[in-house]
Amino acid sequence: MKIYGVTGWKNAGKTGLMERLVTEITGRGLSVSTVKHAHHSFDVDQPGRDSYRHRAAGAGEVLLVSGTRIALMQELRGAPEPPLADLLTRLSPVDLVLIEGYKRDRHPKIEAWRASAGNPLIAPDDPTIRAVAADRPGDLAHLDRPVMDLNDTAAIADFILRETGL
């Protein structure tokens, strides 16, 4: 499995880019899975549902299965967050795993950047960022790596697929 990241600060356009990349790359016949890092607590379950009640009762893992979907919820219960490398081993094999977030991990990434968000670029200090996808690419002509239009999904997908050898 090849991996490639999309990173950037909040409101940079990461999730929209991820969504478009999955559509573009799967449309080219490749299989794609995603990993999304959240810096806050989240819940994919609903209070009162059976699976929620199982977790609330103390289950370490709850596997929820239907004819259309499988969801495995694991409670850390104070244990440290597993490293990305460990999490990747839990995925079924695919051609490409796109990773949203994980700024500090050492896999190759594209930084999503919007001038209007007012955040500094991460790329100048991070060699794992191989390119920047920006809403105003002309503002970043000084960078020492490729800069693409944030909305040119096909060009960004081409870049990722070249980089990964897919």
C-alpha positions as a printed NumPy array, in Angstrom:
array([[  0.   ,   0.   ,   0.   ],
       [  1.209,   3.458,  -0.889],
       [  0.457,   6.339,   1.459],
       [  0.249,  10.071,   0.858],
       [ -0.931,  12.859,   3.092],
       [ -2.929,  16.04 ,   2.835],
       [ -2.093,  18.421,   5.636],
       [ -2.537,  22.059,   6.565],
       [ -4.048,  24.281,   9.204],
       [ -7.764,  24.508,  10.012],
       [ -9.925,  25.934,   7.192],
       [ -7.218,  25.322,   4.582],
       [ -9.418,  23.073,   2.424],
       [ -8.007,  19.682,   3.445],
       [-11.288,  17.787,   3.672],
       [-12.66 ,  19.132,   0.39 ],
       [ -9.389,  18.258,  -1.325],
       [ -9.439,  14.763,   0.198],
       [-12.991,  14.206,  -1.01 ],
       [-12.156,  15.353,  -4.535],
       [ -8.955,  13.265,  -4.614],
       [-10.79 ,  10.1  ,  -3.573],
       [-13.357,  10.67 ,  -6.333],
       [-10.66 ,  11.46 ,  -8.921],
       [ -8.321,   8.586,  -8.067],
       [-11.003,   5.917,  -7.676],
       [-12.446,   7.17 , -10.972],
       [ -9.127,   6.195, -12.535],
       [ -9.634,   2.615, -11.367],
       [ -7.431,   2.611,  -8.247],
       [ -8.606,   1.568,  -4.792],
       [ -8.323,   4.199,  -2.061],
       [ -8.829,   4.241,   1.702],
       [ -8.503,   7.247,   3.981],
       [ -7.308,   8.021,   7.487],
       [ -8.49 ,  11.234,   9.177],
       [ -6.826,  12.54 ,  12.326],
       [ -8.98 ,  14.523,  14.745],
       [ -7.458,  16.69 ,  17.46 ],
       [-10.611,  16.531,  19.524],
       [-12.813,  13.868,  20.998],
       [-15.382,  12.535,  18.554],
       [-18.127,   9.958,  18.589],
       [-19.477,   8.005,  15.64 ],
       [-22.141,   6.422,  17.81 ],
       [-25.444,   7.707,  19.19 ],
       [-26.416,   7.735,  22.871],
       [-29.065,   5.131,  23.558],
       [-28.136,   2.877,  20.613],
       [-27.15 ,  -0.683,  21.449],
       [-23.528,  -0.241,  20.346],
       [-23.231,   2.959,  22.409],
       [-24.605,   1.129,  25.429],
       [-22.018,  -1.645,  24.924],
       [-19.173,   0.908,  24.969],
       [-20.661,   2.793,  27.903],
       [-20.819,  -0.486,  29.815],
       [-17.046,  -0.841,  29.386],
       [-16.419,  -2.83 ,  26.199],
       [-12.953,  -2.123,  24.794],
       [-14.099,  -2.832,  21.25 ],
       [-17.523,  -2.875,  19.64 ],
       [-17.925,  -4.276,  16.131],
       [-21.125,  -3.058,  14.505],
       [-22.129,  -5.022,  11.398],
       [-24.905,  -4.722,   8.83 ],
       [-25.433,  -5.844,   5.252],
       [-23.878,  -2.603,   4.005],
       [-21.25 ,  -1.53 ,   6.547],
       [-18.879,  -2.604,   9.298],
       [-17.697,  -0.223,  12.008],
       [-15.155,  -1.136,  14.647],
       [-15.082,   1.252,  17.582],
       [-12.194,   0.964,  19.992],
       [-12.009,   2.825,  23.267],
       [ -8.539,   3.935,  24.353],
       [ -9.661,   4.344,  27.976],
       [ -6.58 ,   6.363,  28.871],
       [ -4.106,   4.45 ,  26.691],
       [ -1.998,   6.588,  24.329],
       [ -3.162,   7.201,  20.778],
       [ -1.631,   4.528,  18.521],
       [  1.002,   5.722,  16.032],
       [ -0.11 ,   6.143,  12.427],
       [  2.083,   3.211,  11.326],
       [  0.196,   0.887,  13.681],
       [ -3.169,   2.158,  12.483],
       [ -2.252,   1.592,   8.843],
       [ -1.709,  -2.122,   9.532],
       [ -5.405,  -2.393,  10.445],
       [ -6.581,  -1.386,   6.967],
       [ -7.402,  -3.838,   4.213],
       [ -4.968,  -3.663,   1.277],
       [ -5.649,  -0.92 ,  -1.286],
       [ -3.596,   0.878,  -3.904],
       [ -3.417,   4.162,  -1.972],
       [ -4.198,   5.405,   1.526],
       [ -4.786,   9.145,   1.694],
       [ -4.092,  10.569,   5.143],
       [ -5.689,  13.804,   6.331],
       [ -3.863,  15.572,   9.117],
       [ -0.897,  14.005,  10.899],
       [  1.208,  17.124,  10.271],
       [  4.135,  15.857,  12.347],
       [  4.394,  12.365,  10.834],
       [  7.145,  11.714,   8.288],
       [  5.145,  10.438,   5.28 ],
       [  5.039,  12.539,   2.076],
       [  2.318,  15.18 ,   1.993],
       [  0.699,  17.988,   0.07 ],
       [ -0.112,  21.077,   2.101],
       [ -3.506,  22.662,   1.484],
       [ -3.25 ,  26.429,   1.979],
       [ -5.765,  29.239,   1.721],
       [ -4.497,  32.812,   1.885],
       [ -7.774,  33.947,   3.449],
       [ -7.297,  31.65 ,   6.464],
       [ -4.301,  33.755,   7.511],
       [ -2.156,  30.832,   8.64 ],
       [  1.548,  30.521,   7.913],
       [  2.804,  27.88 ,   5.508],
       [  4.082,  24.672,   7.07 ],
       [  6.071,  23.691,   3.946],
       [  9.165,  25.906,   4.368],
       [ 10.143,  24.074,   7.564],
       [  8.946,  20.572,   6.638],
       [ 10.707,  18.534,   3.922],
       [  7.938,  15.89 ,   4.004],
       [  5.648,  18.412,   2.326],
       [  6.406,  17.73 ,  -1.317],
       [  4.042,  20.338,  -2.812],
       [  1.508,  22.987,  -1.868],
       [ -2.051,  23.237,  -3.168],
       [ -3.078,  26.877,  -2.761],
       [ -6.088,  29.02 ,  -3.534],
       [ -3.684,  31.711,  -4.814],
       [ -0.715,  29.761,  -6.215],
       [  0.913,  32.902,  -7.616],
       [  1.489,  34.148,  -4.051],
       [  3.799,  31.174,  -3.427],
       [  6.059,  31.318,  -6.488],
       [  9.035,  31.753,  -4.13 ],
       [  8.714,  28.218,  -2.709],
       [ 11.307,  25.564,  -3.491],
       [  8.695,  22.925,  -4.377],
       [  5.721,  22.653,  -6.717],
       [  2.707,  24.886,  -6.089],
       [ -0.619,  23.889,  -7.638],
       [ -4.08 ,  25.36 ,  -7.722],
       [ -6.085,  23.963,  -4.794],
       [ -9.037,  23.404,  -7.135],
       [ -7.078,  21.578,  -9.858],
       [ -7.849,  18.132,  -8.5  ],
       [ -6.644,  16.283, -11.609],
       [ -3.194,  17.941, -11.45 ],
       [ -2.894,  17.217,  -7.719],
       [ -3.939,  13.587,  -8.284],
       [ -1.408,  13.299, -11.133],
       [  1.31 ,  14.601,  -8.794],
       [  0.417,  12.155,  -6.002],
       [  0.236,   9.199,  -8.374],
       [  3.633,  10.094,  -9.9  ],
       [  5.139,  10.482,  -6.44 ],
       [  3.829,   7.097,  -5.298],
       [  4.594,   5.284,  -8.535],
       [  0.944,   4.464,  -9.169]])
